[in-house]
XYZ file of N, CA and C in Angstrom:
255
model
N -130.951 -115.128 -50.023
C -129.713 -115.019 -49.078
C -128.644 -115.450 -49.945
N -128.279 -113.741 -49.975
C -126.566 -114.247 -50.996
C -125.613 -115.015 -50.124
N -124.351 -115.235 -50.569
C -123.558 -116.144 -50.250
C -122.606 -115.180 -49.396
N -122.182 -115.493 -48.082
C -121.163 -114.496 -47.527
C -120.063 -114.559 -48.457
N -119.131 -113.112 -48.066
C -117.934 -113.411 -48.746
C -116.952 -114.482 -48.513
N -115.933 -115.180 -49.267
C -115.314 -115.741 -48.699
C -113.879 -115.351 -48.087
N -113.547 -115.122 -46.755
C -112.413 -114.820 -46.145
C -111.165 -114.974 -46.483
N -111.283 -116.427 -46.927
C -109.807 -116.623 -47.307
C -109.147 -115.889 -48.893
N -110.236 -115.398 -49.478
C -110.007 -114.496 -50.595
C -109.423 -113.283 -50.360
N -109.921 -113.046 -48.906
C -109.266 -111.673 -48.822
C -107.843 -111.359 -48.278
N -107.406 -112.555 -47.930
C -106.034 -112.653 -47.103
C -105.113 -112.004 -47.734
N -104.261 -111.320 -47.371
C -103.040 -110.672 -48.225
C -101.956 -111.834 -47.925
N -100.938 -111.527 -48.676
C -99.693 -112.401 -48.492
C -99.105 -112.006 -47.543
N -98.302 -113.048 -46.744
C -97.956 -112.738 -45.374
C -96.039 -112.889 -45.622
N -95.400 -111.910 -44.966
C -94.140 -111.941 -45.697
C -93.280 -113.290 -44.985
N -92.395 -113.440 -45.503
C -91.962 -114.562 -45.461
C -91.402 -114.927 -43.895
N -90.941 -113.504 -43.432
C -90.290 -113.462 -42.024
C -91.257 -113.469 -41.114
N -92.362 -113.602 -40.931
C -93.382 -113.649 -39.790
C -93.274 -114.810 -39.085
N -93.802 -114.568 -38.182
C -92.806 -116.020 -37.073
C -94.411 -116.782 -37.202
N -94.001 -118.148 -37.519
C -95.002 -119.130 -37.633
C -96.517 -119.081 -36.617
N -96.001 -118.905 -35.348
C -97.121 -119.042 -34.289
C -97.812 -117.513 -34.517
N -97.445 -116.712 -35.128
C -97.948 -115.258 -35.019
C -98.883 -115.375 -36.414
N -98.062 -116.144 -37.626
C -99.093 -116.404 -38.840
C -100.298 -117.051 -38.341
N -99.984 -118.209 -37.535
C -101.536 -118.890 -36.993
C -102.605 -118.206 -36.284
N -101.979 -117.317 -35.817
C -103.086 -116.860 -34.422
C -103.666 -115.618 -35.576
N -102.989 -115.228 -36.486
C -103.437 -114.072 -37.677
C -104.744 -114.870 -38.058
N -104.054 -116.275 -38.834
C -105.290 -116.574 -39.594
C -106.311 -117.211 -38.865
N -106.424 -117.753 -37.487
C -107.031 -118.145 -36.822
C -108.106 -116.766 -36.356
N -107.884 -115.811 -36.159
C -108.889 -114.599 -36.085
C -109.823 -114.471 -37.283
N -109.298 -114.499 -38.334
C -110.009 -114.524 -39.771
C -110.703 -115.496 -39.878
N -110.710 -116.576 -39.046
C -111.357 -117.681 -39.657
C -112.644 -117.660 -38.407
N -111.982 -117.205 -37.253
C -113.236 -116.859 -36.050
C -114.105 -116.309 -36.848
N -113.588 -114.909 -37.616
C -114.818 -113.638 -37.485
C -115.511 -114.411 -38.858
N -114.976 -114.964 -39.766
C -115.920 -115.593 -40.520
C -117.166 -116.877 -39.967
N -116.364 -117.501 -38.909
C -117.289 -118.392 -38.264
C -118.421 -117.392 -37.497
N -118.065 -116.316 -36.887
C -119.206 -115.771 -36.312
C -120.320 -115.002 -37.177
N -119.797 -114.795 -38.315
C -120.527 -114.317 -39.631
C -121.615 -115.305 -39.814
N -121.013 -116.557 -39.955
C -121.879 -117.290 -40.429
C -122.623 -118.163 -39.169
N -122.526 -117.594 -37.882
C -123.747 -117.944 -37.133
C -122.946 -119.514 -36.319
N -121.889 -119.409 -36.207
C -121.279 -120.819 -35.780
C -121.888 -120.644 -34.267
N -121.850 -121.948 -33.522
C -122.404 -122.097 -32.118
C -121.115 -121.288 -31.695
N -121.918 -120.782 -30.483
C -120.636 -119.872 -29.337
C -119.997 -120.833 -28.540
N -120.416 -121.876 -27.917
C -119.773 -122.857 -27.165
C -118.784 -123.627 -28.197
N -119.137 -123.947 -29.246
C -118.036 -124.565 -30.056
C -116.688 -123.530 -30.229
N -117.311 -122.201 -30.847
C -115.893 -121.328 -30.838
C -115.156 -120.834 -29.547
N -116.021 -120.747 -28.283
C -115.313 -120.884 -27.208
C -114.344 -122.046 -26.854
N -114.785 -123.233 -27.106
C -113.690 -124.237 -26.963
C -112.566 -124.154 -27.840
N -112.740 -123.940 -29.313
C -112.000 -123.600 -30.307
C -110.795 -122.582 -29.945
N -111.400 -121.420 -29.438
C -110.422 -120.255 -28.871
C -109.730 -120.938 -27.669
N -110.059 -121.546 -26.996
C -109.286 -122.071 -25.912
C -108.511 -123.069 -26.418
N -108.800 -123.847 -26.709
C -107.826 -125.008 -27.557
C -106.553 -124.287 -28.232
N -106.970 -123.186 -28.857
C -106.040 -122.622 -29.739
C -105.100 -121.689 -28.904
N -105.474 -121.349 -27.962
C -104.514 -120.649 -26.657
C -103.562 -121.640 -26.208
N -104.381 -122.838 -25.743
C -103.640 -123.940 -24.806
C -102.487 -123.930 -25.783
N -103.064 -124.286 -27.311
C -101.747 -125.065 -27.990
C -100.659 -124.256 -28.300
N -100.854 -122.761 -28.287
C -100.059 -121.980 -28.389
C -98.704 -121.844 -26.909
N -99.329 -121.808 -26.006
C -98.998 -121.656 -24.640
C -97.908 -122.499 -24.250
N -98.690 -123.996 -24.410
C -98.424 -125.261 -23.864
C -97.024 -125.817 -24.223
N -96.154 -125.210 -25.350
C -94.939 -125.512 -26.067
C -93.851 -124.765 -24.820
N -94.547 -123.621 -24.686
C -93.152 -122.496 -23.793
C -93.561 -122.527 -22.173
N -94.331 -123.475 -21.863
C -94.789 -123.471 -20.137
C -94.587 -124.591 -19.773
N -94.442 -124.939 -18.623
C -94.379 -126.267 -17.868
C -96.060 -126.064 -17.229
N -96.573 -127.379 -16.871
C -97.730 -127.077 -16.388
C -97.792 -126.215 -15.433
N -97.067 -126.173 -14.318
C -97.785 -125.303 -13.234
C -97.405 -123.688 -13.912
N -96.769 -123.328 -14.304
C -96.743 -121.979 -15.208
C -98.018 -121.508 -16.175
N -98.218 -122.913 -16.919
C -99.481 -122.452 -17.667
C -100.690 -122.625 -16.991
N -100.638 -123.142 -15.550
C -102.233 -123.595 -14.691
C -101.937 -121.694 -14.183
N -100.857 -121.341 -13.673
C -100.910 -120.018 -12.888
C -101.219 -119.024 -14.175
N -100.633 -119.092 -15.401
C -101.034 -118.040 -16.077
C -102.475 -118.020 -16.335
N -102.906 -119.355 -16.549
C -104.440 -119.115 -16.997
C -105.463 -118.473 -15.719
N -104.790 -119.328 -14.429
C -105.535 -118.534 -13.383
C -105.691 -117.210 -13.148
N -104.283 -116.603 -13.285
C -104.245 -115.010 -13.464
C -105.090 -114.470 -14.457
N -105.197 -115.118 -15.196
C -106.051 -114.471 -16.620
C -107.421 -114.499 -16.559
N -108.213 -115.765 -15.892
C -109.092 -116.129 -15.261
C -109.592 -115.074 -14.166
N -108.884 -114.585 -12.892
C -108.959 -113.705 -12.004
C -108.948 -111.991 -12.547
N -108.842 -111.705 -13.351
C -108.286 -110.558 -14.156
C -109.797 -110.197 -14.737
N -110.546 -111.495 -15.649
C -111.513 -111.443 -16.128
C -112.572 -111.360 -15.377
N -112.436 -112.078 -14.269
C -113.575 -111.856 -13.463
C -113.690 -110.584 -12.279
N -112.277 -109.981 -12.166
C -112.194 -108.683 -11.453
C -112.796 -107.551 -12.105
N -112.916 -107.766 -13.594
C -113.178 -106.819 -14.378
C -114.756 -107.024 -14.860
N -115.233 -107.974 -14.051
C -116.835 -108.378 -14.341
C -117.103 -109.037 -15.682
N -116.235 -109.565 -16.403
C -116.302 -110.097 -17.900
C -116.595 -111.566 -17.537
N -116.504 -112.097 -16.739
C -117.108 -113.658 -16.295
C -117.555 -113.758 -14.992
N -118.427 -114.468 -15.307
C -119.710 -114.785 -14.137
C -118.589 -116.036 -13.524
N -118.831 -115.337 -11.978
C -118.238 -117.212 -11.339
C -119.257 -118.117 -11.162
Protein backbone atom coordinates (compact mmCIF):
# COMPACT_ATOMS: atom_id res chain seq x y z
CA UNK A 1 0.00 0.00 0.00
CA UNK A 2 1.40 3.38 -0.97
CA UNK A 3 1.61 6.32 1.38
CA UNK A 4 -1.28 8.77 0.86
CA UNK A 5 -0.29 12.27 -0.26
CA UNK A 6 0.38 14.78 2.48
CA UNK A 7 -2.41 17.41 2.25
CA UNK A 8 -0.23 19.98 4.00
CA UNK A 9 2.13 19.94 1.02
CA UNK A 10 -0.77 20.88 -1.25
CA UNK A 11 -1.89 23.93 0.74
CA UNK A 12 -1.53 27.16 -1.22
CA UNK A 13 -0.26 30.23 0.52
CA UNK A 14 -3.15 32.17 2.01
CA UNK A 15 -3.47 35.88 1.29
CA UNK A 16 -2.60 37.95 4.34
CA UNK A 17 -5.97 39.74 4.30
CA UNK A 18 -8.01 36.55 4.77
CA UNK A 19 -10.18 36.49 7.87
CA UNK A 20 -8.62 34.25 10.55
CA UNK A 21 -11.91 32.35 11.07
CA UNK A 22 -12.23 31.71 7.34
CA UNK A 23 -8.62 30.53 7.18
CA UNK A 24 -9.21 28.16 10.11
CA UNK A 25 -12.35 26.70 8.56
CA UNK A 26 -10.58 26.29 5.22
CA UNK A 27 -7.66 24.49 6.87
CA UNK A 28 -10.05 22.30 8.87
CA UNK A 29 -11.84 21.23 5.70
CA UNK A 30 -8.52 20.14 4.17
CA UNK A 31 -7.63 18.18 7.29
CA UNK A 32 -11.07 16.53 7.44
CA UNK A 33 -10.67 15.43 3.82
CA UNK A 34 -7.35 13.84 4.69
CA UNK A 35 -8.90 12.16 7.74
CA UNK A 36 -11.67 10.64 5.61
CA UNK A 37 -9.12 9.44 3.08
CA UNK A 38 -7.17 7.78 5.87
CA UNK A 39 -10.26 6.12 7.24
CA UNK A 40 -10.71 7.94 10.53
CA UNK A 41 -13.72 6.87 12.55
CA UNK A 42 -16.85 8.74 11.43
CA UNK A 43 -18.03 9.21 15.04
CA UNK A 44 -14.78 10.98 15.86
CA UNK A 45 -15.06 13.16 12.75
CA UNK A 46 -18.66 14.04 13.57
CA UNK A 47 -17.60 15.13 17.07
CA UNK A 48 -14.67 17.15 15.72
CA UNK A 49 -16.87 18.83 13.11
CA UNK A 50 -19.50 19.73 15.71
CA UNK A 51 -16.81 21.05 18.07
CA UNK A 52 -15.36 23.21 15.28
CA UNK A 53 -18.77 24.66 14.40
CA UNK A 54 -19.57 25.40 18.05
CA UNK A 55 -16.13 26.99 18.47
CA UNK A 56 -16.79 29.36 15.58
CA UNK A 57 -20.35 30.24 16.62
CA UNK A 58 -19.87 30.51 20.36
CA UNK A 59 -17.93 33.77 20.21
CA UNK A 60 -20.62 35.54 18.23
CA UNK A 61 -23.82 34.27 19.82
CA UNK A 62 -25.47 34.18 23.23
CA UNK A 63 -26.40 30.74 24.61
CA UNK A 64 -30.03 31.27 23.63
CA UNK A 65 -29.08 32.36 20.10
CA UNK A 66 -26.66 29.43 19.74
CA UNK A 67 -29.32 26.95 20.87
CA UNK A 68 -31.91 28.48 18.51
CA UNK A 69 -29.49 28.38 15.57
CA UNK A 70 -28.59 24.74 16.16
CA UNK A 71 -32.23 23.80 16.64
CA UNK A 72 -33.09 25.50 13.35
CA UNK A 73 -30.28 23.60 11.58
CA UNK A 74 -31.39 20.30 13.13
CA UNK A 75 -35.02 20.91 12.13
CA UNK A 76 -33.99 21.78 8.57
CA UNK A 77 -31.83 18.67 8.26
CA UNK A 78 -34.61 16.46 9.58
CA UNK A 79 -37.19 18.03 7.30
CA UNK A 80 -34.98 17.14 4.33
CA UNK A 81 -34.58 13.57 5.55
CA UNK A 82 -30.87 13.97 6.16
CA UNK A 83 -31.02 13.05 9.85
CA UNK A 84 -33.06 10.31 11.46
CA UNK A 85 -35.03 11.24 14.55
